[in-house]
Coordinates of C-alpha atoms in Angstrom, one line a residue:
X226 CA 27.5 34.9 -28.2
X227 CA 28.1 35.5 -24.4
X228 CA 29.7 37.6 -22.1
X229 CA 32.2 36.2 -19.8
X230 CA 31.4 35.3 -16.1
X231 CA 33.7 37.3 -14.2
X232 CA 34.5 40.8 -12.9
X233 CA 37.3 42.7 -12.4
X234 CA 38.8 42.7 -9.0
X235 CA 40.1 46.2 -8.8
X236 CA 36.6 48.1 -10.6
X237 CA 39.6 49.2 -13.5
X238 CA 38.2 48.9 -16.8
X239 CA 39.7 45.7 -18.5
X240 CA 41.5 45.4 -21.3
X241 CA 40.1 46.7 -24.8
X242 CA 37.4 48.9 -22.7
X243 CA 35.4 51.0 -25.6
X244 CA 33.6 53.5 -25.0
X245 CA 30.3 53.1 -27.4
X246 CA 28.8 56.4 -26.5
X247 CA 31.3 57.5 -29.5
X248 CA 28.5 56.9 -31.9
X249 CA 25.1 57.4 -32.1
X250 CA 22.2 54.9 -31.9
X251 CA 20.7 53.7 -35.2
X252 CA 17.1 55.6 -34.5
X253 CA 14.6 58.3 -36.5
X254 CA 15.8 61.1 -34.5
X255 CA 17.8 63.0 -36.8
X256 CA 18.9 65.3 -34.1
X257 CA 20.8 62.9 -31.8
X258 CA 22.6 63.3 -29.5
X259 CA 19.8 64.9 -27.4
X260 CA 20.6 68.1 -25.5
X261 CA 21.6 67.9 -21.9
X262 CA 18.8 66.9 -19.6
X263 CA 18.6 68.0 -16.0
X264 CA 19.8 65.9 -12.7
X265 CA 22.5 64.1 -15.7
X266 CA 19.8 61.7 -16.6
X267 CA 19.8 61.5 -20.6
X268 CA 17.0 59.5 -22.9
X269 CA 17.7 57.8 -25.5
X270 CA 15.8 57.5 -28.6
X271 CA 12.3 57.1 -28.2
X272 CA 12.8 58.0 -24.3
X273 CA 10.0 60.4 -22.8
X274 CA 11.7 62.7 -20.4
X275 CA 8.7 63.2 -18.3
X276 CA 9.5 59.9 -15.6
X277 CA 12.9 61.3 -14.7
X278 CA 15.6 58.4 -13.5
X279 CA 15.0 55.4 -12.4
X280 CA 14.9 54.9 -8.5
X281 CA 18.2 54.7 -6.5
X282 CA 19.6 56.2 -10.3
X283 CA 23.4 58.1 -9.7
X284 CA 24.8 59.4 -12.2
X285 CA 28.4 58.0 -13.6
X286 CA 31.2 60.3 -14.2
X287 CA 32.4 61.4 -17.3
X288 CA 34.6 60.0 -19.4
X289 CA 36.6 63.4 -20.5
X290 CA 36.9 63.8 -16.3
X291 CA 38.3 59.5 -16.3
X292 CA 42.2 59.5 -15.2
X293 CA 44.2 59.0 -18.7
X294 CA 41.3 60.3 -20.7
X295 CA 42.4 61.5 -24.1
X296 CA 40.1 61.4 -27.5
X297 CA 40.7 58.7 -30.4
X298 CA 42.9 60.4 -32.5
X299 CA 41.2 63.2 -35.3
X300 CA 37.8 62.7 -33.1
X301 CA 35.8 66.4 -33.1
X302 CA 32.7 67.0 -31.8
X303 CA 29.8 67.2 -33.3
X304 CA 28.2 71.1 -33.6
X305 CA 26.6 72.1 -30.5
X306 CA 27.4 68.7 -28.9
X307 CA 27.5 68.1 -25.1
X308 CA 29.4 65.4 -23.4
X309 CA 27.2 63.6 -21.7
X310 CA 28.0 62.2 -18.5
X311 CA 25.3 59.9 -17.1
X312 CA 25.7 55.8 -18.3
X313 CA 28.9 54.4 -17.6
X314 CA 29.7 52.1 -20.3
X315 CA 31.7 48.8 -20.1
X316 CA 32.2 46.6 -23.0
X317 CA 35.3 43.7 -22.0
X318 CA 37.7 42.6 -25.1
X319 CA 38.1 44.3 -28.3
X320 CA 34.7 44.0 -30.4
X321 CA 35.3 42.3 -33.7
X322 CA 35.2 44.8 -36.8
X323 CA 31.6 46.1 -37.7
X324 CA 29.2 45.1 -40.6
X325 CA 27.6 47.4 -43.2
X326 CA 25.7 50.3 -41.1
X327 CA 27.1 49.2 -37.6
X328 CA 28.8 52.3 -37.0
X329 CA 25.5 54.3 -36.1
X330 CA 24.6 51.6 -33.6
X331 CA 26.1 51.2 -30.1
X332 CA 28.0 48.2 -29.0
X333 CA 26.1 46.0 -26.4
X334 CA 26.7 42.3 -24.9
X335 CA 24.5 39.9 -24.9
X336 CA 23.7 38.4 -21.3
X337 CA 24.4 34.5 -21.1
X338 CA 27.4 33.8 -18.8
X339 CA 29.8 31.6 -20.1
X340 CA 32.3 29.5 -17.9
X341 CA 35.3 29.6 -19.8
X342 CA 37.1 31.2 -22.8
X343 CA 38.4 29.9 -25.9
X344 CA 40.9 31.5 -27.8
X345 CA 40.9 33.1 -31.6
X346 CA 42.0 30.9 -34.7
X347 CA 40.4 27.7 -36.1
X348 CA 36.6 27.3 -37.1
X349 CA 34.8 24.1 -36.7
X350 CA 33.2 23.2 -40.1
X351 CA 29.7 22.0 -40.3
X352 CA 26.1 22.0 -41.6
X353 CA 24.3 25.0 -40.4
X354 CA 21.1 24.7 -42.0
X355 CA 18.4 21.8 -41.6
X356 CA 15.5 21.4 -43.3
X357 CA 13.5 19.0 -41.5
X358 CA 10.3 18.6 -42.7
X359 CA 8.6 18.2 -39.2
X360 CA 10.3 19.6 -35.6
X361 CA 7.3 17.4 -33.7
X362 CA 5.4 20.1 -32.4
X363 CA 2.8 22.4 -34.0
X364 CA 2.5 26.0 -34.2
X365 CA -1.0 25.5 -32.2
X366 CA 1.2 24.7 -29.4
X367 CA 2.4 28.2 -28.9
X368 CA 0.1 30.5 -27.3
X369 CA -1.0 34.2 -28.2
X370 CA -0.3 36.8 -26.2
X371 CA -3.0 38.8 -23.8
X372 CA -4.4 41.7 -23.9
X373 CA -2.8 43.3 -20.8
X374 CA -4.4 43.6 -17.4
X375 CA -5.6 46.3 -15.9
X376 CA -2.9 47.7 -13.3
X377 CA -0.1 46.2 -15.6
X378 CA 1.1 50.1 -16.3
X379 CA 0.2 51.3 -12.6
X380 CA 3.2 53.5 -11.6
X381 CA 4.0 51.5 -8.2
X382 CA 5.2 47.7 -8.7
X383 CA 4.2 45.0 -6.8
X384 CA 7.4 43.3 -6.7
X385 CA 6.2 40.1 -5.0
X386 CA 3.7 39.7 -6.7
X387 CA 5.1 39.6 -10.0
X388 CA 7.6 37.5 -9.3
X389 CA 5.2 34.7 -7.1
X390 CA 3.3 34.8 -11.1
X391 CA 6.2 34.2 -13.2
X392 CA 8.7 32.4 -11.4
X393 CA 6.6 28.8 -11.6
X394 CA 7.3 29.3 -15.8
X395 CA 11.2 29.8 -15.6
X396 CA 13.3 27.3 -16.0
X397 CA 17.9 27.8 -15.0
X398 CA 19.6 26.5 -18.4
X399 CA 22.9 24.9 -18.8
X400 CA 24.2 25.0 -22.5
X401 CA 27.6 22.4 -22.8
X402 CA 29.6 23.1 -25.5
X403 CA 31.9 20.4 -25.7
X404 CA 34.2 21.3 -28.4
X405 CA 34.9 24.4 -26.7
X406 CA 35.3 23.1 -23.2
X407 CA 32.7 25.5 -21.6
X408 CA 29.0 25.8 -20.2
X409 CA 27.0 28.6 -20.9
X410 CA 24.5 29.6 -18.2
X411 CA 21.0 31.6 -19.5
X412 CA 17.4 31.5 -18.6
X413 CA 14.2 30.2 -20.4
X414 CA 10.3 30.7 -20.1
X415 CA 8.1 28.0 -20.5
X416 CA 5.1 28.5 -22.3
X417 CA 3.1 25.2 -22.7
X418 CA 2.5 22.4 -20.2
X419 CA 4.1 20.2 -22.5
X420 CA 7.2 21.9 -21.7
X421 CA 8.0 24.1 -24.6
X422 CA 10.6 26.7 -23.7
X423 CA 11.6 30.1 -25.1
X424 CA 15.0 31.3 -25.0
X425 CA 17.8 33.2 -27.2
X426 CA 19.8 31.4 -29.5
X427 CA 22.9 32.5 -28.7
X428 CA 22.4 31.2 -25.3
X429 CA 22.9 27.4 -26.8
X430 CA 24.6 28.5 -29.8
X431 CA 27.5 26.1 -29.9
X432 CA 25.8 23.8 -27.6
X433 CA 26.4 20.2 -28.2
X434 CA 23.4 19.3 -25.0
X435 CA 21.3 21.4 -23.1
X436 CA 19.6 21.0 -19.6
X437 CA 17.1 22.9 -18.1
X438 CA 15.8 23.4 -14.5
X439 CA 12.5 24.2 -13.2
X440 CA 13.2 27.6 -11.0
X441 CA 10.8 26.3 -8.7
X442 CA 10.9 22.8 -7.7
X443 CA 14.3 22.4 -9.1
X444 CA 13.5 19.7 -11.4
X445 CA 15.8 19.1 -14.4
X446 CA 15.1 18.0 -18.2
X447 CA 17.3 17.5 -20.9
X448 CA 15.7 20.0 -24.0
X449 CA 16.0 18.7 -27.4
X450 CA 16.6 22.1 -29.6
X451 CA 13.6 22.0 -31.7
X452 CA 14.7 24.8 -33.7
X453 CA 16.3 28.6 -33.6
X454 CA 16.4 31.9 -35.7
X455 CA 20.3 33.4 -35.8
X456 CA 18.3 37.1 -37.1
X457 CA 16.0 37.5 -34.1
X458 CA 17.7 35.4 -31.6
X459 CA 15.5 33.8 -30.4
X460 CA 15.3 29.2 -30.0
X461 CA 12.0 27.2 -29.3
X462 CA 13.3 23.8 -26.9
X463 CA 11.4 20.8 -25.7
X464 CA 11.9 20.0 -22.4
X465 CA 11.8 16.1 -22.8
X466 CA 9.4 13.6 -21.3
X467 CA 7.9 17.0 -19.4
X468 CA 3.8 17.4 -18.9
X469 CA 1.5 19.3 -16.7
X470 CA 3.9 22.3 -16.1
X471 CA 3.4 26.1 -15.3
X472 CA 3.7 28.4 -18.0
X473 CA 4.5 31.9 -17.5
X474 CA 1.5 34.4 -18.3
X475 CA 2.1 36.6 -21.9
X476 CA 1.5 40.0 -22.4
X477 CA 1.0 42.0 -25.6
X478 CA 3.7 44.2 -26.2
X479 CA 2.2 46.4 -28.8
X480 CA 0.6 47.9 -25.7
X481 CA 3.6 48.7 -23.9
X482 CA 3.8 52.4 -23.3
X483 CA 7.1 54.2 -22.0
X484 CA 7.3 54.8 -18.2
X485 CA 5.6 51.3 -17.4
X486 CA 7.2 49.4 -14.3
X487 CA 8.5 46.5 -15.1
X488 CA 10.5 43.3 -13.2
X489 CA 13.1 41.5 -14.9
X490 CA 14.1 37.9 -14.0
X491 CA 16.6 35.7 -15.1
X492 CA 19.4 33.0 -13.7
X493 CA 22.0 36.5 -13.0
X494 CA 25.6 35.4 -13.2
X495 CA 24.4 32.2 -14.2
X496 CA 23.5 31.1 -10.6
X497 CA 20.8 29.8 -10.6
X498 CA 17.6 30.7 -9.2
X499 CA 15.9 34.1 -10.3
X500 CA 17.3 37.2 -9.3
X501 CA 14.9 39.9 -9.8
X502 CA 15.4 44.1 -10.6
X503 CA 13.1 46.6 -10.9
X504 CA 12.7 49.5 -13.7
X505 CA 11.3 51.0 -16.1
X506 CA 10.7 50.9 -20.0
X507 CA 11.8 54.1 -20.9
X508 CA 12.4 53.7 -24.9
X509 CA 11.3 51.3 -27.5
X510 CA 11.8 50.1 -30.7
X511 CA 15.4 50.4 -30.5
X512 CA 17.9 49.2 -32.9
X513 CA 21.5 47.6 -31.3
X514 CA 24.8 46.0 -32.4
X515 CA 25.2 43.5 -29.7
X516 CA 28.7 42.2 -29.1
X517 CA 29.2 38.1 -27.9
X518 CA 32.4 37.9 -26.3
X519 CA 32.7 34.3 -26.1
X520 CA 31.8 33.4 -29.8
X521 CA 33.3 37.2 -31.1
X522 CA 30.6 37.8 -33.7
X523 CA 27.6 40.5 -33.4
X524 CA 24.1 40.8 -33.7
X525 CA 21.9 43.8 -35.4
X526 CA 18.7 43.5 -33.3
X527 CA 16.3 45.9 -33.9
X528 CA 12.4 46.6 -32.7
X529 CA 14.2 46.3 -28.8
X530 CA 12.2 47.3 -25.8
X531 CA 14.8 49.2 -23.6
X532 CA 14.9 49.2 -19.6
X533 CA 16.6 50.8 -17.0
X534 CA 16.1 47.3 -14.8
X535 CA 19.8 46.1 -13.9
X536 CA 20.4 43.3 -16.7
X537 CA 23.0 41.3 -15.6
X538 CA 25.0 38.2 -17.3
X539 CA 22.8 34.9 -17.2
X540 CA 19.5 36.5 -17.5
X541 CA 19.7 36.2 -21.5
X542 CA 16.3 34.5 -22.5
X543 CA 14.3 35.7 -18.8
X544 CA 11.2 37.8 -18.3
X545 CA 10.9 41.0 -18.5
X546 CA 7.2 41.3 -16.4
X547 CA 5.0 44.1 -16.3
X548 CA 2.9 45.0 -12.8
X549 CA 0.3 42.6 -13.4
X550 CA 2.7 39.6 -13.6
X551 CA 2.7 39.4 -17.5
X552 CA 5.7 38.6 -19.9
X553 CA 6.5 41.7 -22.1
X554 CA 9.7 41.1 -23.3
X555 CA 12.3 38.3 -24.0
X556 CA 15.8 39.7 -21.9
X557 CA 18.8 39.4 -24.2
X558 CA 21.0 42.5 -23.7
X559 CA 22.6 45.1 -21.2
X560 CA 25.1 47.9 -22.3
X561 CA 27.2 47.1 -18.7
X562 CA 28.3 45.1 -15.9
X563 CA 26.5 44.5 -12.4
X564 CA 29.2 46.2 -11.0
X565 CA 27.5 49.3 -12.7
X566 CA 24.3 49.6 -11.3
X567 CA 23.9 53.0 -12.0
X568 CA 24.0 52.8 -15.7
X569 CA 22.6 50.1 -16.7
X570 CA 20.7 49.9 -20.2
X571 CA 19.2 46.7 -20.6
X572 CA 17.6 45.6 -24.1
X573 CA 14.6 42.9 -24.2
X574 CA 12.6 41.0 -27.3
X575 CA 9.0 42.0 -27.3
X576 CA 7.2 39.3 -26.2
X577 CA 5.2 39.4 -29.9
X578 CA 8.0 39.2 -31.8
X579 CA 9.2 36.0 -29.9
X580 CA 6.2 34.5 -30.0
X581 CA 5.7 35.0 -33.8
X582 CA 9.2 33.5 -34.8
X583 CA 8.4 30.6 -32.3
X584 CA 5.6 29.4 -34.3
X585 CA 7.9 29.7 -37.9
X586 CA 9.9 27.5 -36.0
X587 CA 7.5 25.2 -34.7
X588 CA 5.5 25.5 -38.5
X589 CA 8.7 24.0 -39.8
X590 CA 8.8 27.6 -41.3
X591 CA 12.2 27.7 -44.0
X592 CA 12.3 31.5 -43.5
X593 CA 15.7 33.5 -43.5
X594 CA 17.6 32.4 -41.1
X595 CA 15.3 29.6 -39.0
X596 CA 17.7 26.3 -38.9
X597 CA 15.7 23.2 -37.5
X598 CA 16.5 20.7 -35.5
X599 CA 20.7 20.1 -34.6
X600 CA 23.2 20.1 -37.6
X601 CA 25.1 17.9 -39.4
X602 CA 28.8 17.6 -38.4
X603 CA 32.5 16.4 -40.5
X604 CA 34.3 17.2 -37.3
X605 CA 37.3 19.3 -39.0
X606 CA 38.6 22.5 -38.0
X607 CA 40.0 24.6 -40.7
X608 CA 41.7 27.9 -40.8
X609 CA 39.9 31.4 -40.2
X610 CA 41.6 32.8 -43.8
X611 CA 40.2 33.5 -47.0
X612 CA 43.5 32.6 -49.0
X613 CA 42.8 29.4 -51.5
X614 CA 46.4 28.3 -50.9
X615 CA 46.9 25.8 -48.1
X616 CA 50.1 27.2 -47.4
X617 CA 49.0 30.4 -46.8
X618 CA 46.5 29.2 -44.4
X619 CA 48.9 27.8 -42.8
X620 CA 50.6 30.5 -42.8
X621 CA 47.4 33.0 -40.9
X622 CA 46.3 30.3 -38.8
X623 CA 50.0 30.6 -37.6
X624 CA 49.1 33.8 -35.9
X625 CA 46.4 31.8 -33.6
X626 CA 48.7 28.8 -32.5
X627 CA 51.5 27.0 -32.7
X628 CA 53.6 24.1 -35.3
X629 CA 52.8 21.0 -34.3
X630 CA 53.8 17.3 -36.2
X631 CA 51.2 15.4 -34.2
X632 CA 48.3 13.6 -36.4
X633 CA 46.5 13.2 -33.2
X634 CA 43.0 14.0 -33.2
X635 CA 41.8 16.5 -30.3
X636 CA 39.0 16.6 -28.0
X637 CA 38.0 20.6 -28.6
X638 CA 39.4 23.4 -30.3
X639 CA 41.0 24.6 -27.2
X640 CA 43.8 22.2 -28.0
X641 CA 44.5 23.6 -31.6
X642 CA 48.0 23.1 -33.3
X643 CA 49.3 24.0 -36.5
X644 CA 50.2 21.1 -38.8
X645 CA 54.4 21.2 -39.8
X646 CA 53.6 18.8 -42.6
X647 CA 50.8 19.8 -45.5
X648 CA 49.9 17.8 -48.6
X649 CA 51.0 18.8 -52.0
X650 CA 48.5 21.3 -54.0
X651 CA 48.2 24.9 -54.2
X652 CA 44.5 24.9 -53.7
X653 CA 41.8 23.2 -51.5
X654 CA 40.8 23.4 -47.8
X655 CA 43.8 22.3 -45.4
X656 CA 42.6 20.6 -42.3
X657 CA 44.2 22.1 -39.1
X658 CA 42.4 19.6 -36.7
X659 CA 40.4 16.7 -36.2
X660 CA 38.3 15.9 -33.6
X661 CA 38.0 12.7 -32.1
X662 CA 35.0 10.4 -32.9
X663 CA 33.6 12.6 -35.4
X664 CA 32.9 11.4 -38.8
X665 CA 35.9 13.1 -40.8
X666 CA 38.3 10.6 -37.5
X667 CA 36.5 7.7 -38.5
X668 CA 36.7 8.4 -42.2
X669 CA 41.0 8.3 -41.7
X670 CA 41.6 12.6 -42.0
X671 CA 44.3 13.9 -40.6
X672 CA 45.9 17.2 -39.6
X673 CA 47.6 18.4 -42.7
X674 CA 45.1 17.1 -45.2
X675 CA 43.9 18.7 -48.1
X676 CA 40.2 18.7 -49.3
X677 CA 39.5 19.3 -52.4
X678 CA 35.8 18.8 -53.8
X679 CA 32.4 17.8 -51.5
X680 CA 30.2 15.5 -53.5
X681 CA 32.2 16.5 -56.6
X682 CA 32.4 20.1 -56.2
X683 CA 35.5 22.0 -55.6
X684 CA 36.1 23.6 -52.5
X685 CA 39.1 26.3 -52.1
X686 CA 38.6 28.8 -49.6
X687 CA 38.0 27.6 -46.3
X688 CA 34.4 29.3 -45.8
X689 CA 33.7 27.1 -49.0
X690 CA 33.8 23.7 -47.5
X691 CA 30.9 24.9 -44.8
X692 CA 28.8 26.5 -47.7
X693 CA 29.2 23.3 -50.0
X694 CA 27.7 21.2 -46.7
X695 CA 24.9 23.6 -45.9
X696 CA 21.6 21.9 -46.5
X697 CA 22.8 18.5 -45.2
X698 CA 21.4 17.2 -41.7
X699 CA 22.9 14.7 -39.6
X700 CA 23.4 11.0 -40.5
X701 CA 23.4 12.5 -44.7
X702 CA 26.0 10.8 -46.6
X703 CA 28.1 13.1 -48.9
X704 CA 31.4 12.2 -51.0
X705 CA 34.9 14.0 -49.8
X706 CA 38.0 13.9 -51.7
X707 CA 41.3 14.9 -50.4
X708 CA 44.9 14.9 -50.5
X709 CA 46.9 13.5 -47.5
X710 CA 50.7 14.9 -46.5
X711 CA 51.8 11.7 -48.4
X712 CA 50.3 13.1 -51.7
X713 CA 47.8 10.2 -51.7
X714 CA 44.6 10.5 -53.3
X715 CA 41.3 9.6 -51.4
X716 CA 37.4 9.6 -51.9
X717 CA 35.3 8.5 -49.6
X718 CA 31.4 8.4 -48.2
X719 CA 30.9 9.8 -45.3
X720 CA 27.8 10.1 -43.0
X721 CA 27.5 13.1 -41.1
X722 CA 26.8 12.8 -37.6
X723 CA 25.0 15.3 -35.5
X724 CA 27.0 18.6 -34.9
X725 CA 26.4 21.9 -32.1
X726 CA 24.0 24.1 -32.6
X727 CA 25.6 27.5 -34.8

């Protein structure tokens, strides 16, 4: 759930550009889009049109005026509508296909910087939700949020001193995900001396270990991931064997009026350090469809606080400050690039919302979509289609990557093949890859393997084999039964070891 770390060299819009002023946001304005505002500077939902634009704010040009402009085919405006031509909207690789209501909701990107891409194709299979019955901290460990201080909406910011107040509490993290072959860069606040951090999930989603370092001494812990919500996006760590540190001061963001200044800061471009931006909050309680582009899935996030403080990649899980050096907002989203510093939207978590999931996680809470602790992992990769047939999986998976006769296991799913040969059966799971010292290589799977039934249940459909081990945590012990390219039937126990986080 990332954007990629890099730019393009000649300022040309890459590949798959979008243009996600097409729609309208998801909001209770029933008469968006809003007419044409003076000086090119548009609000947004929610937006008070009294402040004007942010400071140093230029306007973008339009896209009807951009060289090869020409409207998606069959696409009228709507009555009375005026083509707006302030935000300059960049959104890289072709967004994967919308969910229910989506299409009233703009496409944004979620702000960790990721290393390195991975292609489409293959899914690693494993547990997804644990129910731990303790995570090892208590809900009493995270604090409430302030009333604000006085100043904290004055209309002059005092840049240095905001940032001299929060920095001591932010901590640079480095998510590996070793089946993928990449690091993911993002940003954390810490908010107990014992070292408990706050972040967004999809910053360590697929993270196999996570590190984090202190902004201000450079000091670096491993953090165990104590748990995370996939709805709000949001992950509570521990930062291990940590005591005594500075915590960033909280906020209460039911306060938070439009027009306050705010400083946002976060590890930008994955860095590290802080890099901070002023702005403004000029709407709230906004509702987005954030894009990742290195996992290609999507998030409905709604309740957002939105800024016109340049968001850049790597500040995912920062501060978003108000005057008085208090954290308002969790920073998870941006509708550009840092090469467009003119139009940058940038979309935070309000600081009560964060807070409040934190403790369901810390409570053990079993709520809709918390997952506890790391998951349980076979260490299979299977194909991305829905067909029942392993043949025909074989068949869509074909479109991903190449035949391949090798019963090798891999290291990560950058190295996925095709199997040439596929055990008899017109039904079960076929197993693309394995990876190597995982529990489904020790157990003797292979590529080309069909399995047929977890713990006596049959499995068809890809998807099915993950749903049939949700609910088991690493070092469980289910029963697998499959068919190998020989036609040889096997059942076996096998003990799941501990998988990324999803």
């Amino acid at each position: 759930m990332r954007e990629n770390d890099s730019e393009p060299e000649d300022g040309r819009e890459p590949p798959g550009y979008v243009n996600p002023w097409t729609e309208a946001p998801q909001g209770e304005d029933p008469d968006y889009p809003p007419p044409h505002y003076a000086d090119d500077y548009r609000p947004s939902d929610h937006l008070a049109s009294d402040y004007g634009p942010p400071p140093g704010y230029e306007s973008s040009p339009s896209y009807e005026s951009s060289p090869g402009y020409e409207p998606s085919p069959g696409y009228e405006p709507s009555p009375g509508y005026t083509p707006s031509t302030d935000y300059d909207l960049l959104a890289y690789g072709t967004p994967p296909p919308r969910r229910g209501h989506a299409g009233r909701l703009l496409i944004y990107l979620l702000v960790a910087a990721v290393a390195a891409g991975v292609g489409a194709g293959a899914t690693i299979v494993f547990n997804h939700k644990v129910t731990a019955s303790s995570t090892g901290v208590s809900s009493h460990d995270i604090p409430a949020q302030h009333a604000d201080a006085p100043g904290a909406a004055n209309s002059s910011l005092d840049r240095g001193t905001v940032e001299t107040k929060v920095e001591p509490g932010l901590v640079d993290i480095t998510a590996t995900l070793k089946y993928k072959s990449e690091t993911a860069e993002g940003t954390g606040m810490v908010v107990s001396a014992s070292g408990l951090v706050l972040t967004n999930n999809h910053v360590i989603d697929d993270s196999t270990s996570v590190s984090a370092s202190m902004v201000d001494s450079g000091r670096t812990y491993q953090a165990r991931v104590i748990g995370y919500d996939t709805n709000a996006d949001i992950a509570l760590l521990q930062l291990e064997g940590a005591s005594g540190l500075r915590t960033v001061s909280l906020g209460n963001s039911s306060q938070l009026n439009i027009g306050t200044p705010v400083l946002a800061l976060g590890n930008a471009q994955g860095k590290g350090g802080v890099t901070p931006a002023e702005g403004i909050i000029n709407a709230l309680n906004r509702s987005i469809n954030a894009s990742d582009a290195g996992s290609g899935t999507t998030e409905d996030l709604h309740g957002m606080e939105q800024t016109t403080a340049q968001i850049q990649q790597g500040d995912s899980g920062g501060a978003l400050a108000n005057n008085a050096g208090q954290v308002i907002g969790m920073i998870t989203a941006a509708n550009t690039s840092s090469a467009q510093p003119g139009g940058t939207i940038g979309f935070a978590i309000p600081i009560n919302t964060a807070l409040s999931v934190a403790r369901q996680i810390a409570s053990a809470d079993h709520a809709s979509g918390i997952y506890l602790g790391s998951p349980g992992f076979l260490g299979v990769l299977v194909a991305t289609s829905t067909s029942t047939n392993p043949r025909q999986q074989a068949r869509d998976e074909r479109k991903y990557a190449p035949a391949s006769d090798s019963s090798a296991c891999i290291q990560n799913d950058t190295q996925t093949t095709v199997p040439a040969f596929l055990a008899p059966g017109s039904s079960g799971v076929l197993i693309i890859n394995v990876i190597c010292g995982t529990a489904a290589s020790d157990a003797g799977l292979q590529p080309g393997d069909v399995v047929t039934a977890v713990n006596g249940h049959a499995v068809a459909a890809p998807a099915t084999l993950g749903e049939y081990l949700d609910g088991f945590h690493p070092h469980t012990t289910v029963t697998l039964t499959w068919t190998d390219i020989d036609g040889g039937k096997h059942s076996s126990a096998i003990t799941l070891g501990p998988g990324p986080v999803h």
